[in-house]
Structure formats: structure tokens, C-alpha cells
PDB file of C-alpha atoms in Angstrom:
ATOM      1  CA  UNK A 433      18.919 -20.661  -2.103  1.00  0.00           C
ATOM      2  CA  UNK A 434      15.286 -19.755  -1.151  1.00  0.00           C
ATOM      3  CA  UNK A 435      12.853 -18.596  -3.407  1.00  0.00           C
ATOM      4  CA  UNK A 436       9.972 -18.763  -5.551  1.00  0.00           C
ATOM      5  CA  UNK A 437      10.957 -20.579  -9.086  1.00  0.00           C
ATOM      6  CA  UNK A 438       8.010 -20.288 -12.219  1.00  0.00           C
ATOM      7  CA  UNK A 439       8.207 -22.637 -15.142  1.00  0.00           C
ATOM      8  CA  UNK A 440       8.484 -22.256 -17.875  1.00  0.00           C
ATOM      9  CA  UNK A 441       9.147 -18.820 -18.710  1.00  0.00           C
ATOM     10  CA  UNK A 442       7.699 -18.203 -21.944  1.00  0.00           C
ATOM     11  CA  UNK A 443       4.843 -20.577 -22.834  1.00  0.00           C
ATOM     12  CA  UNK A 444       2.537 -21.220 -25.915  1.00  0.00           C
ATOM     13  CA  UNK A 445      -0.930 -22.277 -26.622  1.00  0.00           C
ATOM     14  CA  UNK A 446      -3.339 -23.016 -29.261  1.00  0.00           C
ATOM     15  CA  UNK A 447      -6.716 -21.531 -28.642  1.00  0.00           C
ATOM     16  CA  UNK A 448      -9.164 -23.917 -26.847  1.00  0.00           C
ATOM     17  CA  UNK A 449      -6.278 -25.501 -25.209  1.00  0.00           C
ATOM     18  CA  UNK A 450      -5.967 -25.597 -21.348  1.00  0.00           C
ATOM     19  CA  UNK A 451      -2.447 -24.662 -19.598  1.00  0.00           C
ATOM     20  CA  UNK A 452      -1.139 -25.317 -16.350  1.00  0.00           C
ATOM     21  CA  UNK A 453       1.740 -22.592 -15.031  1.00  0.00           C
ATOM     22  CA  UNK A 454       4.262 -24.255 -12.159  1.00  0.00           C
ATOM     23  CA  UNK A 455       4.944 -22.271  -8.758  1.00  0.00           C
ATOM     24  CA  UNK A 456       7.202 -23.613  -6.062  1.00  0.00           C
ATOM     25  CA  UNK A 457       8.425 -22.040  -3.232  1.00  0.00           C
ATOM     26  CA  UNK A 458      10.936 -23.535  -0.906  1.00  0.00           C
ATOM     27  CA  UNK A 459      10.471 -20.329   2.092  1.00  0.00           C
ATOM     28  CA  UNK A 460       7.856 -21.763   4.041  1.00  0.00           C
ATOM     29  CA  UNK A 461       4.981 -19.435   3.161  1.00  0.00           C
ATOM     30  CA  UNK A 462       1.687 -20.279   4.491  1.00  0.00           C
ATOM     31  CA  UNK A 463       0.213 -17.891   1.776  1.00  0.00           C
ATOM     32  CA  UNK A 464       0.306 -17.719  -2.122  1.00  0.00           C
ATOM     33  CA  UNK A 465      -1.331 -15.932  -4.799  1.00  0.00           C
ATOM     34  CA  UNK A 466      -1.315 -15.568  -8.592  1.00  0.00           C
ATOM     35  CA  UNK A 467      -1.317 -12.271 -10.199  1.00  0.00           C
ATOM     36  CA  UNK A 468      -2.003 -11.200 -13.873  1.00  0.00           C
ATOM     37  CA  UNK A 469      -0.451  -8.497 -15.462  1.00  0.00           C
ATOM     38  CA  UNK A 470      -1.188  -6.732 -18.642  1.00  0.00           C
ATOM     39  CA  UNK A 471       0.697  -3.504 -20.585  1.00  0.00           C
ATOM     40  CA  UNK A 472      -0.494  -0.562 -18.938  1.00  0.00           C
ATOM     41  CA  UNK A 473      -2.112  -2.350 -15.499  1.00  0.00           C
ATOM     42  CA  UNK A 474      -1.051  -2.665 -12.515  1.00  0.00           C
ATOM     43  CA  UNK A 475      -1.468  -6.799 -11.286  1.00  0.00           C
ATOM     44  CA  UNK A 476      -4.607  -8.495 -10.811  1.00  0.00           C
ATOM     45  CA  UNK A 477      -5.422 -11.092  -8.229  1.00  0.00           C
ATOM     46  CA  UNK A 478      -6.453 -14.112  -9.714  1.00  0.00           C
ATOM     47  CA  UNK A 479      -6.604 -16.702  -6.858  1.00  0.00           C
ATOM     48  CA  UNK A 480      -4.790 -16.851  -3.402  1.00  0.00           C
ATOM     49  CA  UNK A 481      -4.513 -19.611  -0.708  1.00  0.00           C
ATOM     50  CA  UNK A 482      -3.484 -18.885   2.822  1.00  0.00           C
ATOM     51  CA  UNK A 483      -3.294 -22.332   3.133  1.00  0.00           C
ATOM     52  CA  UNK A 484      -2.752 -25.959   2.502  1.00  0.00           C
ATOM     53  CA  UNK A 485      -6.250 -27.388   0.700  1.00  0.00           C
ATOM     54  CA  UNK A 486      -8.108 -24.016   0.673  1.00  0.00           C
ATOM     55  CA  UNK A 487      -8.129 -21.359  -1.585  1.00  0.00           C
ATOM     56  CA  UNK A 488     -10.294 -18.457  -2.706  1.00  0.00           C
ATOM     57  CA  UNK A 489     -11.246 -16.195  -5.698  1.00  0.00           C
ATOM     58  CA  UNK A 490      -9.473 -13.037  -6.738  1.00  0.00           C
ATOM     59  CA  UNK A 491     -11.065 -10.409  -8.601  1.00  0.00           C
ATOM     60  CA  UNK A 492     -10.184 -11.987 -12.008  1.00  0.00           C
ATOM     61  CA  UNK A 493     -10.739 -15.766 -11.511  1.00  0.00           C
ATOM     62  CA  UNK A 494     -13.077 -16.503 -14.355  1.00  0.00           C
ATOM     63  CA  UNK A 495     -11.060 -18.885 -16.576  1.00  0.00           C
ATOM     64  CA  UNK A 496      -8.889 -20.324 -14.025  1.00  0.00           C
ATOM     65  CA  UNK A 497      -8.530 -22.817 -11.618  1.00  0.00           C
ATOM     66  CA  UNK A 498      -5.701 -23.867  -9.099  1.00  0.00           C
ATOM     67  CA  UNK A 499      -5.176 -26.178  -6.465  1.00  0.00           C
ATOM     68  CA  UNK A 500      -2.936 -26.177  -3.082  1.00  0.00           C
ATOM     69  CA  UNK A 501      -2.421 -29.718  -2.266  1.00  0.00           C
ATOM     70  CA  UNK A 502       1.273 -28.778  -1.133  1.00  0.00           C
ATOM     71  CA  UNK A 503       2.508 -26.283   1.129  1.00  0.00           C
ATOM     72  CA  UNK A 504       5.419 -25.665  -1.434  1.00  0.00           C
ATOM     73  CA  UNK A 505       3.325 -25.285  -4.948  1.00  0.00           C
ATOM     74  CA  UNK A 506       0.352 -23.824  -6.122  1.00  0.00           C
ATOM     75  CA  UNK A 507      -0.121 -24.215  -9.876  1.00  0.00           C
ATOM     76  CA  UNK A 508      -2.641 -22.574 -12.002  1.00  0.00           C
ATOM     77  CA  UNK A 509      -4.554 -23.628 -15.142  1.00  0.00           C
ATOM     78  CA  UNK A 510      -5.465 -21.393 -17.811  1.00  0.00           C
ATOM     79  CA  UNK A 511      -9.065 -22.856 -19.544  1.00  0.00           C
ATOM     80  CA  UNK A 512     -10.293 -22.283 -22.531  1.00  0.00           C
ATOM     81  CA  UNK A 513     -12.824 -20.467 -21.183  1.00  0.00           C
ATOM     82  CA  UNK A 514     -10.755 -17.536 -20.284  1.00  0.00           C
ATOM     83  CA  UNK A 515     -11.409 -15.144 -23.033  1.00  0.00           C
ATOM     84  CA  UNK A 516      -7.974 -13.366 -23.132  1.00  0.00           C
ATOM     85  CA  UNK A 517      -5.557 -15.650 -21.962  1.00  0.00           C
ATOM     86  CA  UNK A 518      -2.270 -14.030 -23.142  1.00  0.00           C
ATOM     87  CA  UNK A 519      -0.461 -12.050 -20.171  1.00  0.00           C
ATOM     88  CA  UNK A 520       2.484 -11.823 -17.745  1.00  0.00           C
ATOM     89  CA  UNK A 521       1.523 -14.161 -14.813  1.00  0.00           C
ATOM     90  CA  UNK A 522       2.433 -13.619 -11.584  1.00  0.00           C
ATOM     91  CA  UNK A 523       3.367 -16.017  -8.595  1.00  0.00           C
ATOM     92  CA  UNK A 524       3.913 -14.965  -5.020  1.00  0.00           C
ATOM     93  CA  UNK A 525       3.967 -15.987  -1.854  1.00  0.00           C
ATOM     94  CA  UNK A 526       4.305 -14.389   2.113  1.00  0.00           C
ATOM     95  CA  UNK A 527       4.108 -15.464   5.731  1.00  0.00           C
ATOM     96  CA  UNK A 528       0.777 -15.288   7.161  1.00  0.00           C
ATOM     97  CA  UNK A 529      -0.149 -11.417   8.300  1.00  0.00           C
ATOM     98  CA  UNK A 530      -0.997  -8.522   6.188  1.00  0.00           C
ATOM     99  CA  UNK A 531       2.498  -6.778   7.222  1.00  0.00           C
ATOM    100  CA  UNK A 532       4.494  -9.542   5.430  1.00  0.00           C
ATOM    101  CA  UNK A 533       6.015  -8.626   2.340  1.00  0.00           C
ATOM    102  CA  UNK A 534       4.969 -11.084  -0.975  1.00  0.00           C
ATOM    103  CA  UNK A 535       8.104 -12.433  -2.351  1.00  0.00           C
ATOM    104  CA  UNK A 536       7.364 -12.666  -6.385  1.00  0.00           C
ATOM    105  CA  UNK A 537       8.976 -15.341  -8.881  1.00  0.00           C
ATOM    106  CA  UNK A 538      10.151 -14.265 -11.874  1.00  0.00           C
ATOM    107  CA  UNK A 539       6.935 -14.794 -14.014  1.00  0.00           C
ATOM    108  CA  UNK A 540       5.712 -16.825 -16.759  1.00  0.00           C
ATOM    109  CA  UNK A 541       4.773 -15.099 -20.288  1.00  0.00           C
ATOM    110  CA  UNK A 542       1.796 -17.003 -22.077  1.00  0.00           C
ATOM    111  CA  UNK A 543       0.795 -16.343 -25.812  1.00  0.00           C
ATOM    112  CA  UNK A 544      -2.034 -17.918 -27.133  1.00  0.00           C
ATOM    113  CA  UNK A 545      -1.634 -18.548 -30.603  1.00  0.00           C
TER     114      UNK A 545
ATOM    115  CA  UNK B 137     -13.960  -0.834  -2.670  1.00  0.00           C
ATOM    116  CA  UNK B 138     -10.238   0.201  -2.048  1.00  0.00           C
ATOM    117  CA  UNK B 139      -8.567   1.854  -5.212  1.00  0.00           C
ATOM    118  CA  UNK B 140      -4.711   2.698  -5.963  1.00  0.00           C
ATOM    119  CA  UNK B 141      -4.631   5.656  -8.505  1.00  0.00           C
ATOM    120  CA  UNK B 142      -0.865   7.028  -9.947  1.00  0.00           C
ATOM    121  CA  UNK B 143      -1.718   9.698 -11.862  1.00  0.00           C
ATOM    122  CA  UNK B 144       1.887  10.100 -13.710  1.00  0.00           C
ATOM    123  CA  UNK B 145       2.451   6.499 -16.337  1.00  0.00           C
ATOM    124  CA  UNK B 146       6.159   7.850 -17.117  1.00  0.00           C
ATOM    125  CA  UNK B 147       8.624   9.853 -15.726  1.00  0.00           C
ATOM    126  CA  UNK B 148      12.095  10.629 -16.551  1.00  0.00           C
ATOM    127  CA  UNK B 149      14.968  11.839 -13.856  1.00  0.00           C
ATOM    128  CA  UNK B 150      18.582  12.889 -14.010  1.00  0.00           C
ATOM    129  CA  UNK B 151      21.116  10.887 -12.844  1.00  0.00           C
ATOM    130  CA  UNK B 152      22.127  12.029  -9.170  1.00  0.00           C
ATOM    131  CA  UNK B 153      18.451  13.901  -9.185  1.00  0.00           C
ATOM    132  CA  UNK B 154      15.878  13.411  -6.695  1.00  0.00           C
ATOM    133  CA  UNK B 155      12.286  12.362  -8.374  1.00  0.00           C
ATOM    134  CA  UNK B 156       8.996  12.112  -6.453  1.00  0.00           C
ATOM    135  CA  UNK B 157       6.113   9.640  -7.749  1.00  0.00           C
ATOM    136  CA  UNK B 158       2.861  10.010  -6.976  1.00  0.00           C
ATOM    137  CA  UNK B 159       0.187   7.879  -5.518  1.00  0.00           C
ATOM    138  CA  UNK B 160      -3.622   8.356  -3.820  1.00  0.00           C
ATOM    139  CA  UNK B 161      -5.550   5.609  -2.443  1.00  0.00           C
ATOM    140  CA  UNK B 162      -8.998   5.220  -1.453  1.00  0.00           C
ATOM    141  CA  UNK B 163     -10.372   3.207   1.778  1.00  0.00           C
ATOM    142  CA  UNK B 164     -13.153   3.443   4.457  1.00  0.00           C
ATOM    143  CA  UNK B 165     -10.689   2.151   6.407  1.00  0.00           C
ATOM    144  CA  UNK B 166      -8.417   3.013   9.246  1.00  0.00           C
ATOM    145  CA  UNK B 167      -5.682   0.279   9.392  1.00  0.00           C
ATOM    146  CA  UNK B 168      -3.806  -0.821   6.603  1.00  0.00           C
ATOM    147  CA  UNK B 169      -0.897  -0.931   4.923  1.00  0.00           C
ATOM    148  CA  UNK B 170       1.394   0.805   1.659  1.00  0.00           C
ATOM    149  CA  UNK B 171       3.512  -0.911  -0.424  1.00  0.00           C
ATOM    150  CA  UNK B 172       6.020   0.128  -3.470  1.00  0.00           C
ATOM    151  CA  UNK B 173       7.397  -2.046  -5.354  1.00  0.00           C
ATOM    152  CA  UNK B 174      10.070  -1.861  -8.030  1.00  0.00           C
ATOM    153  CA  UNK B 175       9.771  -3.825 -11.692  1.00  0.00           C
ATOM    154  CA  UNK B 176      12.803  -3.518 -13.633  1.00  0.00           C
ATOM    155  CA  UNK B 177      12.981  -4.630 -17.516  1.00  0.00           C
ATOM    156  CA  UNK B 178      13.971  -8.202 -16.035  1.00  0.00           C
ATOM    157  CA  UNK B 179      10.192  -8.146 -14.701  1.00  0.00           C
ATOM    158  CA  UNK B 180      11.001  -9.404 -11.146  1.00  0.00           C
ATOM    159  CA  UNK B 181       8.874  -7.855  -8.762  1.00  0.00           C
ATOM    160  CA  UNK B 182      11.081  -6.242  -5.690  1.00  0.00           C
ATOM    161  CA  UNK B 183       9.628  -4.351  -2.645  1.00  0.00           C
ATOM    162  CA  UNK B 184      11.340  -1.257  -2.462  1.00  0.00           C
ATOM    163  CA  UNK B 185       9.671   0.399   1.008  1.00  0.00           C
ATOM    164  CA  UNK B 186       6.188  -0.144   2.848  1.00  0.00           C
ATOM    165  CA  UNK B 187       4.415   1.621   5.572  1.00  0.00           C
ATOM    166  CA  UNK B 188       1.844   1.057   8.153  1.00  0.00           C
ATOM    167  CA  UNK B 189      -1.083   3.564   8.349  1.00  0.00           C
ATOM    168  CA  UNK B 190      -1.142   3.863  12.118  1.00  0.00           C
ATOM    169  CA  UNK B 191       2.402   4.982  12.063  1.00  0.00           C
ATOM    170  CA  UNK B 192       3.084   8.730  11.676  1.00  0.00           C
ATOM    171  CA  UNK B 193       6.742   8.937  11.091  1.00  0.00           C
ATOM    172  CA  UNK B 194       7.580   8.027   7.055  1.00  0.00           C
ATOM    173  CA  UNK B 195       9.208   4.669   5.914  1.00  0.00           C
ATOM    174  CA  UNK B 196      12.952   5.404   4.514  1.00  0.00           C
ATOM    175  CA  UNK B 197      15.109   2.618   2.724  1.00  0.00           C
ATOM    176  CA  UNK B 198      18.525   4.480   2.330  1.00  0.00           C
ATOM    177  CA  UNK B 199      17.696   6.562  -1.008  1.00  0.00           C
ATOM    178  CA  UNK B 200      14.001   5.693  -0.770  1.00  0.00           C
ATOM    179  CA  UNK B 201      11.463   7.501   1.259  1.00  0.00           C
ATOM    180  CA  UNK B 202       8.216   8.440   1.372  1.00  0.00           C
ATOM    181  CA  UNK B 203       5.712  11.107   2.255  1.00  0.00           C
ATOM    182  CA  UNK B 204       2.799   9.537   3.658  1.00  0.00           C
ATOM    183  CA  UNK B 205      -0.698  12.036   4.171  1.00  0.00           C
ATOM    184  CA  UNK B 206      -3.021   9.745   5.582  1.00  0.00           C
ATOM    185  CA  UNK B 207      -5.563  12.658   5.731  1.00  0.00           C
ATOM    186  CA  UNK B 208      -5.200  13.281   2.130  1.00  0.00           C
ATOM    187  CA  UNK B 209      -4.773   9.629   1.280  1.00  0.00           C
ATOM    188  CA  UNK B 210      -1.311  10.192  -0.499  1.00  0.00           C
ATOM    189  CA  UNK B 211       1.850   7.607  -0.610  1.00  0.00           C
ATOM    190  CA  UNK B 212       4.357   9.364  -2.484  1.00  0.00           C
ATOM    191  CA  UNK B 213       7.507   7.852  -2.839  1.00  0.00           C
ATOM    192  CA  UNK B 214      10.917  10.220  -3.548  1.00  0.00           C
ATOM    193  CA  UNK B 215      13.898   8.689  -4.908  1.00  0.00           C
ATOM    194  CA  UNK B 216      17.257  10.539  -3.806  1.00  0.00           C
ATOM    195  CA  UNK B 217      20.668  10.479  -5.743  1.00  0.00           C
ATOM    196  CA  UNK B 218      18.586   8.407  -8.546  1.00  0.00           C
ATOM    197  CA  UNK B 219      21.031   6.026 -10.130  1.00  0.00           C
ATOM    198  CA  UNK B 220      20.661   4.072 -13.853  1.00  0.00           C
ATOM    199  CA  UNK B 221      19.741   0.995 -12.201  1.00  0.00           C
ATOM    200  CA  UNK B 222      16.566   2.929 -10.784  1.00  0.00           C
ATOM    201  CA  UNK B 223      15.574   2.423 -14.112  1.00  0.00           C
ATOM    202  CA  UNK B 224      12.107   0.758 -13.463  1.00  0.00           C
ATOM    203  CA  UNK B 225       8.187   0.406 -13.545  1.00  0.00           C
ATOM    204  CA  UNK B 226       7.297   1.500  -9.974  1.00  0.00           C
ATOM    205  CA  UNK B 227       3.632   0.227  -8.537  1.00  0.00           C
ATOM    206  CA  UNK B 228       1.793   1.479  -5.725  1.00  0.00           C
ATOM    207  CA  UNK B 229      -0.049  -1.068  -3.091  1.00  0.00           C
ATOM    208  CA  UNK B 230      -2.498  -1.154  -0.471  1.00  0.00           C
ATOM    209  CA  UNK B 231      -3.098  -3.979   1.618  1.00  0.00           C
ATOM    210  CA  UNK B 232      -6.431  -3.875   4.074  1.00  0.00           C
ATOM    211  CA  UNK B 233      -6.095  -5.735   7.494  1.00  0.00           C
ATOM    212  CA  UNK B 234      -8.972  -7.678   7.685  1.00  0.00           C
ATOM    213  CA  UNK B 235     -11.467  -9.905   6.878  1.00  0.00           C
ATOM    214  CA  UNK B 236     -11.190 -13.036   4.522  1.00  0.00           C
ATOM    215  CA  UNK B 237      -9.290 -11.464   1.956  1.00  0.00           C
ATOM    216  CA  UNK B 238      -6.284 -10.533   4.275  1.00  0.00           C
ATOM    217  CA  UNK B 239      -3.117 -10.123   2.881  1.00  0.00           C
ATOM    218  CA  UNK B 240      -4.087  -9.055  -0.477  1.00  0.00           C
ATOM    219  CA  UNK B 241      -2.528  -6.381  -2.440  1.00  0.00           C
ATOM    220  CA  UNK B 242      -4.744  -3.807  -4.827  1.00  0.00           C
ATOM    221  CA  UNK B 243      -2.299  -2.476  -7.115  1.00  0.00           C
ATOM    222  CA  UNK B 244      -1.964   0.871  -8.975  1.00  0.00           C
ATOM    223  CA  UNK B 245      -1.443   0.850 -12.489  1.00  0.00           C
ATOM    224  CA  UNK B 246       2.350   1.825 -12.083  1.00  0.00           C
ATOM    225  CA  UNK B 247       4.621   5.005 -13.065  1.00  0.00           C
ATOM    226  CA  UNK B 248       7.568   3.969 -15.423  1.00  0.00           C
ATOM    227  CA  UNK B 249      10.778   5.730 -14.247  1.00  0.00           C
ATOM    228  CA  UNK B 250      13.484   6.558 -16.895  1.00  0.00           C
ATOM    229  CA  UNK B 251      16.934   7.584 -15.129  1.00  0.00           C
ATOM    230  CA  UNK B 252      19.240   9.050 -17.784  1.00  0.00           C
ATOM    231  CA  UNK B 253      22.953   9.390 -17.950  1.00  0.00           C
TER     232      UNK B 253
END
């Protein structure tokens, strides 16, 4: 089956600690992006790549870092310098062209403790 | 900077009732596109209908339509027949068609729908 799979689904941290959330996609997107989410917003952009070893900033990337080395995954790290790290995150990917629809994963839930 | 406003956060419906959400964007620009997309309590994100601005006629997905006023910037979306499994956050999107930021969505802050038996 095709999709977008996030791991793990719920996730913990200790303040000060860095976290890396998975994303793989087996659809062959050229494009990805990670989304925030938080009770009462809508999603945020974080970062996006349209493609293999590039990627650029979304409005909220302060805090987090990703890389794109594969077509298939594009993992992001939660620092310790983001201030409010505990959210609904967001994975997605699409073919290249603004008419494409984003296919989502499922999400990944982190609570900093 | 474009902006996705939905002015109702919760809504409730009878079953087999039709229910209209609201949603207003603002751009400079002429060609883009309009997204909604359906969150259930599972929290997968689904695309329920989208429409491109330079088309007139308005986007229908079986019980899903909309009523697109590009002079008035409005994307309402009306749910016919609603059924429990409607049961949702819904979230308004915009996506510009251009530049280096292509293919980004801005998203509104979403309308949560309760269908009830």
C-alpha cells in the first residue's frame, strides 16, 4: 500500500533534550513538508523540500531542523531551543505543482515533560 | 501576506441536514488555489474538495460542494445529507501559484462540525 507512515505516534521528552520525528513516503513525491498543529490553530509550516538535498524555511522554523537526503524521508528534529515543543506534528507530501493535493500521515504527538 | 479566516470554531448539524461553513481569504493575487480538508477524531488529514480560482463553475464531491465568490473572497463549503461520520474538524486552505514557496498551504484555524443522531 502507498502512503505516508510517521513514527512513533506518541513521543516523550525531557526538556533540553533534542527529538527527531520519522516521515517516509513510498508515492514518489518530489515535495514534502512538516506542519505543526496546536488546539485551536489551523497547521503551521515548519519546513518543506521540493526536493532531494534542498529545503527551505516555513513560517515557524525556529527550533527545528530537517534534512532530505532521500527522496522517500524527510525527518525533523525538535531542539532544545524550540521554546514550546509539545504539539501535533504534521508530515505531508505531493507531486510537484501547486494543484496537487498533499497526502498527510497520520501524525506524531510530542509531550515534553 | 495571504490569510485564511473561518469565522464559525463549532458547528453542530442534523443528521440528513445540509450545513454550510464559512471561509474568507485574503490575496493580492489572481491565481491560486482552495482547499478543504477534513480532520476526524482519528487526526488524519483528508482532502475533501479543492478549487482553482480561474475557474468559475464550483467544485462538487458527491455531498460536498462549494460556493466560491472570488470577488468577495469567500470559499464556503455546504455539506448535503450530513451523515455521523461527517463528524469532523474542517480547515480551510489557500495555496498561491508562484514563486519559491509554491505549493504551500496557509491554513485557517478550522470549524469543528458536530453531526448528531
Amino acid at each position: 500500500d502507498g502512503g505516508i507512515t510517521q513514527s512513533p505516534k506518541y513521543l516523550f521528552r525531557k526538556e533540553g533534550q533534542n527529538v527527531t520525528l520519522s516521515c517516509e513516503q513510498n508515492l514518489n513525491h518530489d515535495a514534502m513538508y512538516w506542519y505543526r498543529q496546536d488546539p485551536g490553530q489551523g497547521l503551521r509550516l515548519i519546513y518543506y523540500s521540493q526536493i532531494v538535498n534542498d529545503f527551505q524555511k516555513g513560517d515557524i522554523a525556529e527550533g527545528y531542523s530537517v534534512s532530505r537526503e532521500k527522496k522517500e524521508s524527510f525527518p525533523l528534529t525538535v531542539t532544545s531551543a524550540q521554546k514550546n515543543p509539545t504539539a501535533f506534528y504534521l508530515c505531508a507530501s505531493s507531486m510537484s505543482g501547486v494543484y496537487n493535493e498533499q497526502f498527510f500521515g497520520p501524525g506524531t504527538r510530542l509531550t515534553v515533560l | 501576506a495571504q490569510t485564511v479566516t473561518q469565522s464559525q470554531p463549532e458547528m453542530s448539524v442534523q443528521e440528513a441536514e445540509t450545513v454550510t461553513l464559512s471561509c474568507t481569504y485574503d490575496t493580492s493575487e489572481n491565481n491560486y488555489y482552495l482547499f478543504w480538508y477534513k480532520q476526524p477524531p482519528s487526526r488524519q488529514m483528508i482532502l475533501v474538495i479543492r478549487q482553482e480560482a480561474y475557474k468559475q463553475q464550483n467544485a462538487t464531491e458527491n455531498r460536498f460542494s462549494v460556493n466560491f465568490q472570488k470577488a468577495a473572497k469567500s470559499f464556503s463549503l455546504k455539506i448535503s445529507d450530513s451523515q455521523l461520520g461527517d463528524t469532523a474538524m474542517y480547515f480551510c486552505a489557500f495555496r498561491q501559484n508562484y514563486g519559491g514557496s509554491q505549493g504551500n498551504l496557509i491554513f485557517g484555524k478550522g470549524t469543528k462540525l458536530s453531526v448528531k443522531p
